């Protein structure tokens, strides 16, 4: 036998009964509510409904008669029904429909008044549909995040390879320079400060791209050949 929501509501906490117990006056209350009353009043507690005194058993309120009329299944069903929202306009009516035009949960009376003629669907069906939409969009969002992470990792790898190539070109340019001056005495090595300045110029050229580096390297090779030719002419001079 299914119980109505009002008949399974505790008069103390106004919630569905939790482990309901009888008092001698046959009024039923939640066990936790009766325990609070016993802690407050001691061995004799007044019935919250009729104020009839009730003696607490030696074992405590838990030894009061259990109300087996309210089965666990009936109480659970009442809790499920009670979790449904009530209509803010018709406060005694539950929200059971969804207006697809106003995007609003409504009760049956709303359907016959303010939302008359509007397309509606069962609220439970609307909840399932909206839940599926949210899950689909969430999955799409997670897929976009995954693709974004892959692209970011690819960019990092490309940047790493580009830096390695630039470093290799820089070292190659420095090694081809030979560390020698191209004016005055071709055999005189560059001083430390001038050599570092020359290296810095090479690094600057690489920072502006491989094209600029290629020009500098070609120019250095040309000057190196001129230096070698001048050195050979000096050697051959008697």
Coordinates of N, CA and C in Angstrom, one line a residue:
X1 N 0.9 -1.2 0.0 CA 0.0 0.0 0.0 C 0.9 1.2 0.0
X2 N 0.7 2.1 -1.0 CA 1.5 3.3 -1.1 C 1.0 4.4 -0.2
X3 N 1.9 5.0 0.5 CA 1.6 6.1 1.5 C 1.7 7.4 0.8
X4 N 0.8 8.4 1.1 CA 1.0 9.7 0.6 C 2.1 10.4 1.3
X5 N 2.6 11.5 0.7 CA 3.8 12.2 1.3 C 3.4 12.8 2.6
X6 N 2.2 13.4 2.8 CA 1.8 14.0 4.1 C 1.8 13.0 5.2
X7 N 1.4 11.7 4.9 CA 1.2 10.7 5.9 C 2.5 10.1 6.4
X8 N 3.6 10.4 5.7 CA 4.9 9.8 6.1 C 5.8 10.9 6.5
X9 N 5.3 12.1 6.8 CA 6.1 13.2 7.2 C 6.1 13.4 8.7
X10 N 7.3 13.5 9.3 CA 7.4 13.6 10.7 C 7.0 15.0 11.1
X11 N 6.2 15.1 12.2 CA 5.7 16.4 12.7 C 6.8 17.3 13.3
X12 N 7.9 16.7 13.6 CA 9.0 17.4 14.3 C 10.0 18.0 13.3
X13 N 10.5 17.2 12.4 CA 11.5 17.6 11.4 C 10.9 17.9 10.1
X14 N 9.6 17.6 9.8 CA 8.9 17.8 8.6 C 9.6 17.1 7.4
X15 N 10.3 16.1 7.7 CA 10.9 15.2 6.6 C 10.2 13.9 6.7
X16 N 10.5 13.1 5.6 CA 10.0 11.7 5.6 C 10.6 10.9 6.7
X17 N 9.8 10.1 7.3 CA 10.2 9.3 8.5 C 11.6 8.6 8.3
X18 N 12.4 8.7 9.4 CA 13.6 8.0 9.4 C 13.5 7.0 10.7
X19 N 13.4 5.7 10.4 CA 13.2 4.7 11.5 C 12.1 5.1 12.4
X20 N 10.9 5.2 11.9 CA 9.7 5.7 12.6 C 9.4 4.8 13.9
X21 N 9.0 5.5 15.0 CA 8.7 4.8 16.2 C 7.3 5.4 16.7
X22 N 6.5 4.4 17.4 CA 5.3 4.8 18.0 C 5.5 5.3 19.4
X23 N 4.7 6.3 19.8 CA 4.6 6.6 21.2 C 3.4 5.9 21.8
X24 N 3.2 5.9 23.1 CA 2.0 5.2 23.6 C 0.7 5.8 23.2
X25 N 0.7 7.1 22.7 CA -0.5 7.8 22.2 C -0.7 7.4 20.7
X26 N 0.2 6.6 20.2 CA 0.1 6.1 18.8 C 0.5 7.2 17.7
X27 N 1.1 8.2 18.1 CA 1.7 9.2 17.2 C 3.1 8.7 16.8
X28 N 3.4 8.9 15.6 CA 4.7 8.4 15.1 C 5.7 9.5 14.8
X29 N 6.9 9.3 15.1 CA 8.0 10.3 14.9 C 9.3 9.6 14.5
X30 N 10.2 10.3 14.0 CA 11.5 9.8 13.6 C 12.3 9.4 14.9
X31 N 13.1 8.3 14.8 CA 13.9 7.9 16.0 C 14.9 9.1 16.4
X32 N 15.6 9.7 15.4 CA 16.5 10.8 15.8 C 15.8 11.9 16.5
X33 N 14.5 12.2 16.0 CA 13.8 13.3 16.7 C 13.4 13.0 18.1
X34 N 13.0 11.7 18.3 CA 12.7 11.2 19.7 C 13.9 11.2 20.6
X35 N 15.0 10.9 20.0 CA 16.3 10.9 20.8 C 16.6 12.3 21.3
X36 N 16.4 13.3 20.4 CA 16.6 14.7 20.8 C 15.7 15.1 21.9
X37 N 14.4 14.7 21.8 CA 13.4 15.0 22.9 C 13.8 14.4 24.2
X38 N 14.3 13.1 24.1 CA 14.7 12.5 25.4 C 15.9 13.2 26.0
X39 N 16.9 13.6 25.2 CA 18.0 14.3 25.7 C 17.6 15.7 26.3
X40 N 16.5 16.2 25.9 CA 16.0 17.5 26.4 C 15.2 17.3 27.6
X41 N 14.3 16.3 27.6 CA 13.3 16.2 28.7 C 13.6 15.1 29.7
X42 N 14.5 14.2 29.4 CA 14.8 13.1 30.3 C 14.0 11.9 30.1
X43 N 13.6 11.2 31.2 CA 12.9 9.9 31.1 C 11.4 10.1 30.6
X44 N 10.9 11.2 30.7 CA 9.5 11.4 30.3 C 9.4 12.5 29.3
X45 N 8.9 12.2 28.1 CA 8.9 13.2 27.0 C 7.4 13.5 26.6
X46 N 7.1 14.7 26.3 CA 5.7 15.0 25.9 C 5.6 14.7 24.4
X47 N 4.5 14.2 24.0 CA 4.2 13.9 22.5 C 4.2 15.3 21.8
X48 N 5.0 15.5 20.8 CA 5.0 16.8 20.1 C 3.6 17.1 19.5
X49 N 2.7 16.1 19.3 CA 1.4 16.4 18.6 C 0.3 16.6 19.7
X50 N 0.2 15.7 20.7 CA -0.9 15.8 21.6 C -0.4 16.2 23.0
X51 N 0.8 16.3 23.3 CA 1.4 16.7 24.5 C 1.2 15.6 25.6
X52 N 0.8 14.4 25.2 CA 0.7 13.3 26.2 C 2.0 12.9 26.7
X53 N 2.3 12.8 28.0 CA 3.6 12.3 28.5 C 3.8 10.8 28.1
X54 N 5.0 10.6 27.7 CA 5.4 9.2 27.4 C 6.7 8.9 28.1
X55 N 6.7 7.7 28.7 CA 7.9 7.2 29.5 C 8.9 6.6 28.5
X56 N 10.1 7.0 28.7 CA 11.2 6.4 27.8 C 11.6 5.0 28.4
X57 N 11.6 4.0 27.5 CA 12.0 2.6 28.0 C 13.4 2.6 28.6
X58 N 13.7 1.7 29.4 CA 15.0 1.6 30.0 C 16.2 1.5 29.0
X59 N 15.9 0.9 27.8 CA 16.9 0.8 26.8 C 17.0 2.1 25.9
X60 N 16.2 3.1 26.2 CA 16.2 4.3 25.4 C 15.0 4.3 24.4
X61 N 14.9 5.4 23.7 CA 13.8 5.5 22.7 C 13.9 4.5 21.6
X62 N 15.0 4.0 21.4 CA 15.2 3.0 20.3 C 14.4 1.7 20.6
X63 N 14.0 1.5 21.9 CA 13.2 0.4 22.3 C 11.7 0.6 22.1
X64 N 11.3 1.8 21.7 CA 9.9 2.1 21.4 C 9.4 1.2 20.2
X65 N 8.1 1.0 20.1 CA 7.6 0.2 19.1 C 7.8 0.8 17.7
X66 N 8.4 -0.1 16.8 CA 8.6 0.4 15.4 C 7.3 0.4 14.7
X67 N 7.1 1.4 13.9 CA 5.9 1.5 13.1 C 6.1 0.8 11.8
X68 N 5.7 -0.5 11.7 CA 6.0 -1.3 10.6 C 5.0 -1.0 9.4
X69 N 4.0 -0.2 9.7 CA 3.1 0.2 8.6 C 3.9 0.9 7.5
X70 N 4.9 1.7 7.8 CA 5.7 2.4 6.8 C 6.9 1.5 6.4
X71 N 6.8 0.8 5.3 CA 7.9 0.0 4.9 C 9.0 0.8 4.3
X72 N 10.2 0.2 4.2 CA 11.3 0.9 3.7 C 11.1 1.4 2.2
X73 N 10.4 0.5 1.5 CA 10.1 0.8 0.1 C 9.2 2.0 0.0
X74 N 8.1 2.1 0.9 CA 7.2 3.2 0.9 C 7.9 4.5 1.2
X75 N 8.7 4.4 2.2 CA 9.5 5.6 2.7 C 10.4 6.1 1.6
X76 N 11.1 5.2 0.9 CA 12.0 5.6 -0.1 C 11.3 6.2 -1.3
X77 N 10.1 5.6 -1.6 CA 9.3 6.2 -2.7 C 8.8 7.6 -2.3
X78 N 8.4 7.8 -1.1 CA 8.0 9.1 -0.6 C 9.1 10.1 -0.7
X79 N 10.3 9.7 -0.4 CA 11.5 10.6 -0.5 C 11.8 11.0 -1.9
X80 N 11.6 10.0 -2.8 CA 11.8 10.3 -4.3 C 10.8 11.3 -4.8
X81 N 9.5 11.1 -4.4 CA 8.5 12.0 -4.8 C 8.7 13.4 -4.2
X82 N 9.1 13.4 -3.0 CA 9.3 14.7 -2.3 C 10.4 15.5 -2.8
X83 N 11.4 14.8 -3.5 CA 12.5 15.5 -4.1 C 12.1 16.3 -5.3
X84 N 10.9 16.1 -5.9 CA 10.5 16.9 -7.0 C 10.1 18.3 -6.6
X85 N 10.5 19.2 -7.4 CA 10.3 20.6 -7.1 C 8.8 21.0 -7.2
X86 N 8.4 21.9 -6.4 CA 7.0 22.4 -6.4 C 6.9 23.7 -7.3
X87 N 5.8 23.9 -7.9 CA 5.6 25.1 -8.8 C 5.6 26.3 -7.9
X88 N 6.4 27.3 -8.3 CA 6.4 28.6 -7.5 C 5.1 29.4 -7.6
X89 N 4.3 29.1 -8.7 CA 3.0 29.8 -8.8 C 1.9 29.1 -8.1
X90 N 1.8 27.8 -8.4 CA 0.8 27.0 -7.8 C 1.5 26.0 -6.8
X91 N 1.7 26.5 -5.6 CA 2.6 25.9 -4.7 C 2.3 24.5 -4.3
X92 N 1.1 24.1 -4.5 CA 0.7 22.7 -4.1 C 0.8 21.7 -5.3
X93 N 1.2 22.2 -6.5 CA 1.4 21.4 -7.7 C 2.9 21.2 -7.9
X94 N 3.2 20.0 -8.4 CA 4.6 19.7 -8.7 C 4.9 20.0 -10.2
X95 N 6.1 20.3 -10.4 CA 6.6 20.6 -11.8 C 6.8 19.3 -12.5
X96 N 5.9 19.0 -13.5 CA 5.9 17.8 -14.2 C 6.0 17.9 -15.7
X97 N 6.0 19.2 -16.2 CA 6.1 19.4 -17.7 C 7.2 20.4 -17.9
X98 N 7.6 20.4 -19.2 CA 8.6 21.4 -19.6 C 8.1 22.1 -20.9
X99 N 8.0 23.5 -20.8 CA 7.6 24.3 -21.9 C 8.8 24.5 -22.8
X100 N 8.7 24.0 -24.0 CA 9.8 24.1 -25.0 C 9.9 25.5 -25.6
X101 N 8.8 26.3 -25.5 CA 8.8 27.7 -26.0 C 9.4 28.7 -25.0
X102 N 9.0 28.5 -23.7 CA 9.5 29.4 -22.6 C 10.7 28.8 -21.9
X103 N 11.1 27.6 -22.3 CA 12.3 26.9 -21.6 C 12.1 27.0 -20.1
X104 N 11.0 26.4 -19.6 CA 10.7 26.5 -18.2 C 9.9 25.3 -17.8
X105 N 10.2 24.8 -16.6 CA 9.5 23.7 -16.0 C 8.1 24.3 -15.4
X106 N 7.1 23.6 -15.7 CA 5.7 24.1 -15.3 C 4.9 22.9 -14.7
X107 N 3.8 23.3 -14.0 CA 2.9 22.3 -13.5 C 1.7 22.1 -14.5
X108 N 0.8 21.3 -14.1 CA -0.4 21.1 -15.0 C -1.3 22.3 -15.1
X109 N -1.4 23.0 -14.0 CA -2.2 24.2 -14.0 C -1.6 25.3 -14.8
X110 N -0.3 25.4 -14.8 CA 0.4 26.4 -15.6 C 0.1 26.1 -17.1
X111 N 0.1 24.8 -17.4 CA -0.2 24.4 -18.8 C -1.5 24.9 -19.3
X112 N -2.5 24.9 -18.4 CA -3.9 25.3 -18.7 C -4.1 26.8 -18.6
X113 N -3.1 27.6 -18.1 CA -3.3 29.0 -18.0 C -2.3 29.8 -18.8
X114 N -1.2 30.1 -18.2 CA -0.2 31.0 -18.8 C 0.5 30.3 -20.0
X115 N 0.6 29.0 -20.0 CA 1.3 28.3 -21.1 C 0.3 27.6 -22.0
X116 N -0.9 28.0 -22.0 CA -1.9 27.3 -22.8 C -1.5 27.5 -24.3
X117 N -1.6 26.4 -25.1 CA -1.2 26.4 -26.5 C 0.3 26.2 -26.7
X118 N 1.1 26.2 -25.7 CA 2.6 26.1 -25.9 C 2.9 24.6 -26.0
X119 N 4.0 24.3 -26.8 CA 4.4 22.9 -26.9 C 5.2 22.5 -25.6
X120 N 4.7 21.4 -25.0 CA 5.3 21.0 -23.8 C 5.7 19.5 -24.0
X121 N 6.6 19.0 -23.1 CA 7.0 17.6 -23.0 C 7.1 17.2 -21.5
X122 N 7.1 15.9 -21.3 CA 7.3 15.5 -19.9 C 8.6 15.9 -19.4
X123 N 8.6 16.4 -18.1 CA 9.8 17.0 -17.5 C 10.9 15.9 -17.4
X124 N 10.5 14.7 -17.1 CA 11.6 13.7 -17.0 C 12.3 13.5 -18.4
X125 N 11.5 13.5 -19.5 CA 12.1 13.3 -20.8 C 13.0 14.5 -21.1
X126 N 12.5 15.7 -20.7 CA 13.4 16.9 -21.0 C 14.7 16.8 -20.2
X127 N 14.6 16.3 -19.0 CA 15.8 16.2 -18.2 C 16.8 15.2 -18.9
X128 N 16.3 14.1 -19.4 CA 17.2 13.1 -20.1 C 17.8 13.7 -21.3
X129 N 17.0 14.5 -22.1 CA 17.5 15.1 -23.3 C 18.5 16.1 -23.0
X130 N 18.3 17.0 -22.0 CA 19.2 18.0 -21.6 C 20.5 17.4 -21.1
X131 N 20.4 16.3 -20.3 CA 21.6 15.6 -19.8 C 22.4 15.1 -20.9
X132 N 21.8 14.5 -22.0 CA 22.5 14.0 -23.1 C 23.2 15.1 -23.9
X133 N 22.5 16.2 -24.0 CA 23.1 17.4 -24.7 C 24.4 17.9 -24.0
X134 N 24.3 17.9 -22.6 CA 25.4 18.4 -21.8 C 26.6 17.4 -22.0
X135 N 26.3 16.1 -21.9 CA 27.3 15.1 -22.0 C 28.0 15.2 -23.4
X136 N 27.2 15.4 -24.5 CA 27.8 15.5 -25.8 C 28.7 16.7 -25.9
X137 N 28.2 17.9 -25.4 CA 29.0 19.1 -25.5 C 30.3 19.0 -24.6
X138 N 30.2 18.3 -23.5 CA 31.3 18.1 -22.6 C 32.4 17.2 -23.3
X139 N 31.9 16.2 -24.0 CA 32.8 15.3 -24.7 C 33.5 16.1 -25.9
X140 N 32.7 16.9 -26.6 CA 33.3 17.8 -27.6 C 34.4 18.7 -27.0
X141 N 34.1 19.3 -25.9 CA 35.0 20.2 -25.2 C 36.3 19.4 -24.9
X142 N 36.2 18.2 -24.3 CA 37.3 17.4 -23.9 C 38.2 17.0 -25.1
X143 N 37.5 16.7 -26.3 CA 38.2 16.4 -27.5 C 39.0 17.6 -28.0
X144 N 38.4 18.8 -27.9 CA 39.1 20.0 -28.3 C 40.3 20.3 -27.4
X145 N 40.2 20.0 -26.1 CA 41.3 20.2 -25.2 C 42.4 19.2 -25.6
X146 N 42.1 18.0 -25.9 CA 43.1 17.0 -26.3 C 43.8 17.4 -27.6
X147 N 43.0 17.9 -28.6 CA 43.6 18.3 -29.8 C 44.5 19.5 -29.6
X148 N 44.1 20.4 -28.7 CA 44.9 21.6 -28.4 C 46.2 21.2 -27.7
X149 N 46.2 20.2 -26.8 CA 47.4 19.7 -26.2 C 48.4 19.1 -27.2
X150 N 47.8 18.3 -28.2 CA 48.6 17.7 -29.2 C 49.3 18.8 -30.1
X151 N 48.6 19.9 -30.4 CA 49.1 20.9 -31.2 C 50.2 21.7 -30.4
X152 N 50.0 21.9 -29.1 CA 51.0 22.5 -28.3 C 52.2 21.7 -28.2
X153 N 52.1 20.4 -28.1 CA 53.3 19.6 -28.0 C 54.0 19.6 -29.4
X154 N 53.3 19.6 -30.5 CA 53.9 19.7 -31.8 C 54.7 21.0 -31.9
X155 N 54.1 22.1 -31.5 CA 54.7 23.4 -31.5 C 56.0 23.4 -30.7
X156 N 56.0 22.8 -29.5 CA 57.2 22.7 -28.7 C 58.3 21.9 -29.4
X157 N 57.9 20.8 -30.0 CA 58.9 20.0 -30.8 C 59.5 20.8 -31.9
X158 N 58.6 21.5 -32.7 CA 59.1 22.3 -33.8 C 60.1 23.4 -33.3
X159 N 59.7 24.0 -32.2 CA 60.5 25.1 -31.7 C 61.9 24.5 -31.2
X160 N 61.9 23.3 -30.6 CA 63.1 22.7 -30.2 C 64.0 22.4 -31.4
X161 N 63.4 21.8 -32.4 CA 64.2 21.5 -33.6 C 64.8 22.8 -34.3
X162 N 64.0 23.8 -34.3 CA 64.4 25.1 -34.9 C 65.6 25.7 -34.1
X163 N 65.5 25.6 -32.7 CA 66.6 26.1 -31.9 C 67.9 25.2 -32.1
X164 N 67.7 23.9 -32.3 CA 68.9 23.1 -32.5 C 69.5 23.4 -33.9
X165 N 68.7 23.6 -34.9 CA 69.2 24.0 -36.2 C 70.0 25.3 -36.2
X166 N 69.4 26.3 -35.5 CA 70.0 27.6 -35.4 C 71.4 27.5 -34.6
X167 N 71.4 26.7 -33.6 CA 72.6 26.5 -32.8 C 73.7 25.8 -33.7
X168 N 73.3 24.8 -34.5 CA 74.2 24.2 -35.4 C 74.8 25.1 -36.5
X169 N 73.9 26.0 -37.0 CA 74.3 27.0 -38.0 C 75.3 28.0 -37.4
X170 N 75.0 28.3 -36.2 CA 75.8 29.3 -35.5 C 77.2 28.7 -35.3
X171 N 77.3 27.5 -34.8 CA 78.6 26.9 -34.5 C 79.3 26.7 -35.9
X172 N 78.6 26.4 -36.9 CA 79.2 26.2 -38.2 C 79.8 27.5 -38.7
X173 N 79.0 28.6 -38.5 CA 79.5 29.9 -38.9 C 80.7 30.3 -38.2
X174 N 80.7 30.0 -36.9 CA 81.9 30.4 -36.1 C 83.1 29.6 -36.5
X175 N 82.9 28.3 -36.7 CA 84.1 27.4 -37.1 C 84.6 27.8 -38.4
X176 N 83.7 28.3 -39.4 CA 84.2 28.7 -40.7 C 84.9 30.0 -40.6
X177 N 84.6 30.8 -39.6 CA 85.3 32.2 -39.5 C 86.8 32.0 -39.3
X178 N 87.2 30.9 -38.6 CA 88.6 30.7 -38.4 C 89.3 31.5 -37.3
X179 N 88.6 32.5 -36.8 CA 89.1 33.3 -35.7 C 90.3 34.2 -36.1
X180 N 90.4 34.6 -37.4 CA 91.5 35.4 -37.9 C 91.0 36.7 -38.4
X181 N 91.8 37.8 -38.3 CA 91.4 39.0 -38.9 C 91.6 38.9 -40.4
X182 N 90.9 39.9 -41.1 CA 90.9 39.9 -42.6 C 91.6 41.2 -43.1
X183 N 92.2 42.0 -42.2 CA 92.9 43.2 -42.6 C 94.2 43.2 -41.9
X184 N 95.1 44.0 -42.3 CA 96.5 44.1 -41.8 C 97.1 42.8 -41.9
X185 N 97.6 42.2 -40.8 CA 98.3 41.0 -40.8 C 97.3 39.8 -40.8
X186 N 97.2 39.1 -41.9 CA 96.2 38.0 -42.0 C 96.5 36.8 -41.0
X187 N 97.7 36.8 -40.5 CA 98.0 35.6 -39.6 C 97.8 36.0 -38.2
X188 N 97.5 37.3 -37.8 CA 97.3 37.7 -36.4 C 96.0 37.2 -35.9
X189 N 95.9 36.4 -34.9 CA 94.6 36.0 -34.3 C 93.9 37.1 -33.7
X190 N 92.6 37.0 -33.7 CA 91.7 38.0 -33.1 C 92.0 38.0 -31.6
X191 N 91.9 39.2 -31.0 CA 92.0 39.3 -29.5 C 90.7 38.7 -28.9
X192 N 90.8 38.5 -27.5 CA 89.6 37.9 -26.9 C 88.4 38.7 -27.0
X193 N 88.5 40.0 -26.7 CA 87.3 40.9 -26.8 C 86.7 41.0 -28.2
X194 N 87.6 41.2 -29.1 CA 87.2 41.3 -30.5 C 86.5 40.0 -31.0
X195 N 87.1 38.8 -30.5 CA 86.6 37.6 -30.9 C 85.2 37.4 -30.4
X196 N 85.0 37.8 -29.1 CA 83.7 37.6 -28.5 C 82.7 38.6 -29.2
X197 N 83.2 39.8 -29.5 CA 82.3 40.7 -30.3 C 81.9 40.1 -31.6
X198 N 82.8 39.5 -32.3 CA 82.5 38.9 -33.6 C 81.5 37.7 -33.4
X199 N 81.7 36.9 -32.3 CA 80.8 35.8 -32.1 C 79.4 36.4 -31.8
X200 N 79.3 37.5 -31.1 CA 78.0 38.0 -30.8 C 77.3 38.5 -32.0
X201 N 78.0 39.1 -33.0 CA 77.4 39.5 -34.2 C 76.9 38.3 -35.0
X202 N 77.6 37.2 -34.9 CA 77.2 36.0 -35.6 C 75.8 35.5 -34.9
X203 N 75.8 35.5 -33.6 CA 74.6 35.1 -32.9 C 73.4 36.0 -33.3
X204 N 73.7 37.3 -33.4 CA 72.6 38.3 -33.7 C 72.1 38.0 -35.1
X205 N 73.0 37.7 -36.0 CA 72.5 37.4 -37.4 C 71.7 36.1 -37.4
X206 N 72.0 35.1 -36.6 CA 71.2 33.9 -36.6 C 69.8 34.2 -36.0
X207 N 69.8 35.1 -35.1 CA 68.5 35.4 -34.4 C 67.5 36.0 -35.4
X208 N 68.0 36.6 -36.5 CA 67.2 37.2 -37.5 C 66.8 36.3 -38.6
X209 N 67.3 35.0 -38.5 CA 66.9 34.0 -39.5 C 68.1 33.4 -40.2
X210 N 67.8 32.3 -40.9 CA 68.9 31.6 -41.6 C 69.3 32.3 -42.8
X211 N 68.5 33.2 -43.4 CA 68.9 33.9 -44.6 C 70.0 34.8 -44.3
X212 N 69.8 35.6 -43.3 CA 70.9 36.6 -42.9 C 72.1 35.8 -42.5
X213 N 72.0 34.7 -41.9 CA 73.2 33.9 -41.5 C 73.9 33.4 -42.7
X214 N 73.2 33.0 -43.7 CA 73.8 32.5 -44.9 C 74.6 33.6 -45.6
X215 N 74.1 34.8 -45.6 CA 74.9 35.9 -46.2 C 76.2 36.2 -45.5
X216 N 76.1 36.2 -44.1 CA 77.3 36.4 -43.3 C 78.3 35.3 -43.5
X217 N 77.9 34.1 -43.5 CA 78.8 33.0 -43.7 C 79.5 33.1 -45.1
X218 N 78.7 33.4 -46.1 CA 79.3 33.5 -47.4 C 80.3 34.7 -47.5
X219 N 80.0 35.8 -46.8 CA 80.9 36.9 -46.8 C 82.2 36.5 -46.0
X220 N 82.0 35.8 -44.9 CA 83.2 35.3 -44.2 C 84.1 34.4 -45.0
X221 N 83.5 33.5 -45.8 CA 84.2 32.6 -46.6 C 85.0 33.4 -47.7
X222 N 84.3 34.4 -48.2 CA 85.0 35.2 -49.2 C 86.2 36.0 -48.7
X223 N 86.0 36.5 -47.4 CA 87.2 37.2 -46.8 C 88.3 36.2 -46.4
X224 N 87.9 35.0 -46.0 CA 88.9 34.0 -45.7 C 89.7 33.6 -46.9
X225 N 89.0 33.5 -48.0 CA 89.8 33.2 -49.3 C 90.7 34.3 -49.6
X226 N 90.3 35.6 -49.5 CA 91.2 36.7 -49.7 C 92.4 36.7 -48.8
X227 N 92.1 36.3 -47.5 CA 93.3 36.3 -46.6 C 94.2 35.2 -47.0
X228 N 93.7 34.0 -47.4 CA 94.6 33.0 -47.8 C 95.4 33.4 -49.0
X229 N 94.8 34.1 -50.0 CA 95.5 34.5 -51.2 C 96.6 35.5 -50.8
X230 N 96.3 36.4 -49.9 CA 97.3 37.4 -49.4 C 98.4 36.7 -48.7
X231 N 98.1 35.7 -47.9 CA 99.2 34.9 -47.2 C 100.1 34.2 -48.2
X232 N 99.5 33.6 -49.2 CA 100.3 32.9 -50.2 C 101.2 33.9 -51.0
X233 N 100.6 35.1 -51.2 CA 101.5 36.0 -52.0 C 102.6 36.5 -51.1
X234 N 102.5 36.6 -49.8 CA 103.5 37.0 -48.9 C 104.6 36.0 -48.8
X235 N 104.1 34.7 -48.8 CA 105.1 33.6 -48.7 C 105.9 33.5 -50.0
X236 N 105.3 33.8 -51.1 CA 106.0 33.6 -52.4 C 106.9 34.8 -52.7
X237 N 106.7 35.9 -51.9 CA 107.5 37.1 -52.1 C 108.9 36.9 -51.6
X238 N 110.0 37.1 -52.5 CA 111.4 36.8 -52.1 C 111.9 37.8 -51.1

